[in-house]
Amino acid sequence: MSGYNAFAEVYDKLTDNIEYKKRADYVSALFDRYGVRGKEPILDLACGTGSLTIELAKLGYDMIGVDSAYAMLSQAQNKKYEENADVLFLCQDMTELDLYGTISGAVCMLDSLNHLDSAEDVKRTIEKVGLFMEHGGIFIFDVNTIYKHREILGNNTFVYDCDDVYCVWQNSLNDDDSVDISLDIFEQEDGAYYRSGEEFSERAYPIEQYKKWLSDAGFEILHIYDEMSDRELNDQTQRAVFVARYKNRR
């Protein structure tokens, strides 16, 4: 995975359209539906700049945010102090997750699992979550679907013009349905634009493959939703939301 250093500096500006409070409410409703209440220890895996982590902390969860990018966590720590949020942020690769105790739930949102370098890394990450999950704990994660990679991201180019940041997002679809992404980022400062760049890839897998990885790691799939809704997964779902319960006894 990339270090996302250049991306971290502008990530919040480029994702200003993401309603983190609304997403936190959605996740909280799912936790409540499947038996995880507030004050429980919850892991936010690949937490990025910490926006969702902090919103969940405001709802009463005992939050741990984990990300492998120092630059992202630096932004998260700044938000933590600004919001006076009680959150523990840890810099770890999600494939090597190592917590100090067990958790009652975990989230991994905004297609973070798609950013892992291989299918084996996704499998290993799910196993790691299970390793620290209490019996009956709930794992909620979303993934970009193969449909989205083929039909939406594809070989398309997107342009974002956000105040003092301009970004050209170029995609290249591969035969295995992975997408190589190249970002050209221009930041305005003192009347001049400064250019930086970032390159990374996303990989999409069949829904049945995620089901197998979950089952092999000791999880029971409770439901798969269309993103940010109670709608069933369908053949045009762009982002699938998995809800799974850890059923292995230690």
PDB file of N, CA and C in Angstrom, residues 24 32 34 38 53 60 68 77 84 87 89 127 130 142 154 162 188 195 209-210 231 237 244:
ATOM      1  N   ALA A  24     -21.602   7.719  10.432  1.00  0.00           N
ATOM      2  CA  ALA A  24     -21.485   7.227  11.806  1.00  0.00           C
ATOM      3  C   ALA A  24     -22.849   6.800  12.339  1.00  0.00           C
ATOM      4  N   ASP A  32     -26.350  -1.296  16.713  1.00  0.00           N
ATOM      5  CA  ASP A  32     -27.482  -1.424  17.628  1.00  0.00           C
ATOM      6  C   ASP A  32     -28.412  -2.560  17.196  1.00  0.00           C
ATOM      7  N   TYR A  34     -27.669  -5.229  15.695  1.00  0.00           N
ATOM      8  CA  TYR A  34     -27.083  -6.552  15.891  1.00  0.00           C
ATOM      9  C   TYR A  34     -26.421  -6.722  17.259  1.00  0.00           C
ATOM     10  N   GLY A  38     -23.440   1.453  22.753  1.00  0.00           N
ATOM     11  CA  GLY A  38     -22.424   2.450  23.069  1.00  0.00           C
ATOM     12  C   GLY A  38     -21.558   2.027  24.242  1.00  0.00           C
ATOM     13  N   THR A  53     -13.947   7.964  12.841  1.00  0.00           N
ATOM     14  CA  THR A  53     -13.572   7.524  14.190  1.00  0.00           C
ATOM     15  C   THR A  53     -14.089   8.499  15.238  1.00  0.00           C
ATOM     16  N   GLY A  60     -20.508   7.768  21.675  1.00  0.00           N
ATOM     17  CA  GLY A  60     -20.323   7.040  22.925  1.00  0.00           C
ATOM     18  C   GLY A  60     -19.482   5.788  22.846  1.00  0.00           C
ATOM     19  N   SER A  68      -2.014   2.816   8.575  1.00  0.00           N
ATOM     20  CA  SER A  68      -0.585   2.598   8.330  1.00  0.00           C
ATOM     21  C   SER A  68       0.127   3.858   7.850  1.00  0.00           C
ATOM     22  N   GLN A  77      -4.795  13.078  14.530  1.00  0.00           N
ATOM     23  CA  GLN A  77      -4.430  13.553  15.866  1.00  0.00           C
ATOM     24  C   GLN A  77      -4.804  15.021  16.040  1.00  0.00           C
ATOM     25  N   ASN A  84     -11.479  17.531  21.095  1.00  0.00           N
ATOM     26  CA  ASN A  84     -11.369  17.005  22.458  1.00  0.00           C
ATOM     27  C   ASN A  84     -11.981  15.606  22.543  1.00  0.00           C
ATOM     28  N   VAL A  87     -10.037   9.286  21.800  1.00  0.00           N
ATOM     29  CA  VAL A  87      -9.766   8.264  20.787  1.00  0.00           C
ATOM     30  C   VAL A  87      -8.303   7.860  20.875  1.00  0.00           C
ATOM     31  N   PHE A  89      -5.333   6.494  18.659  1.00  0.00           N
ATOM     32  CA  PHE A  89      -4.889   6.252  17.291  1.00  0.00           C
ATOM     33  C   PHE A  89      -3.579   5.473  17.310  1.00  0.00           C
ATOM     34  N   GLU A 127      -8.789 -12.178   9.158  1.00  0.00           N
ATOM     35  CA  GLU A 127      -8.364 -13.090  10.220  1.00  0.00           C
ATOM     36  C   GLU A 127      -7.866 -12.318  11.440  1.00  0.00           C
ATOM     37  N   GLY A 130     -10.714 -10.987  13.458  1.00  0.00           N
ATOM     38  CA  GLY A 130     -11.290 -12.073  14.240  1.00  0.00           C
ATOM     39  C   GLY A 130     -10.454 -12.427  15.457  1.00  0.00           C
ATOM     40  N   ASP A 142     -17.182  -2.084   4.191  1.00  0.00           N
ATOM     41  CA  ASP A 142     -17.694  -1.946   2.832  1.00  0.00           C
ATOM     42  C   ASP A 142     -16.565  -2.144   1.828  1.00  0.00           C
ATOM     43  N   GLY A 154     -13.456   2.374 -14.041  1.00  0.00           N
ATOM     44  CA  GLY A 154     -12.994   2.036 -15.383  1.00  0.00           C
ATOM     45  C   GLY A 154     -11.714   2.731 -15.792  1.00  0.00           C
ATOM     46  N   CYS A 162     -11.523  22.142  -5.649  1.00  0.00           N
ATOM     47  CA  CYS A 162     -12.020  22.426  -4.301  1.00  0.00           C
ATOM     48  C   CYS A 162     -11.237  23.589  -3.700  1.00  0.00           C
ATOM     49  N   GLN A 188      -2.831  25.530  -4.005  1.00  0.00           N
ATOM     50  CA  GLN A 188      -2.544  26.950  -4.144  1.00  0.00           C
ATOM     51  C   GLN A 188      -2.027  27.525  -2.836  1.00  0.00           C
ATOM     52  N   ARG A 195       2.675  21.406  -7.184  1.00  0.00           N
ATOM     53  CA  ARG A 195       2.204  20.106  -7.676  1.00  0.00           C
ATOM     54  C   ARG A 195       2.802  18.962  -6.865  1.00  0.00           C
ATOM     55  N   GLN A 209     -16.204 -14.466  -2.703  1.00  0.00           N
ATOM     56  CA  GLN A 209     -14.863 -14.585  -2.140  1.00  0.00           C
ATOM     57  C   GLN A 209     -14.801 -13.961  -0.751  1.00  0.00           C
ATOM     58  N   TYR A 210     -15.437 -12.794  -0.587  1.00  0.00           N
ATOM     59  CA  TYR A 210     -15.485 -12.172   0.742  1.00  0.00           C
ATOM     60  C   TYR A 210     -16.230 -13.072   1.727  1.00  0.00           C
ATOM     61  N   ARG A 231     -31.267  -1.457   1.688  1.00  0.00           N
ATOM     62  CA  ARG A 231     -31.575  -2.188   0.460  1.00  0.00           C
ATOM     63  C   ARG A 231     -30.673  -3.408   0.317  1.00  0.00           C
ATOM     64  N   THR A 237     -24.958  -2.623  -7.430  1.00  0.00           N
ATOM     65  CA  THR A 237     -24.398  -2.061  -6.202  1.00  0.00           C
ATOM     66  C   THR A 237     -22.957  -1.634  -6.455  1.00  0.00           C
ATOM     67  N   ALA A 244     -21.076  -8.849   9.761  1.00  0.00           N
ATOM     68  CA  ALA A 244     -20.756 -10.226  10.137  1.00  0.00           C
ATOM     69  C   ALA A 244     -20.529 -10.323  11.641  1.00  0.00           C
TER      70      ALA A 244
END
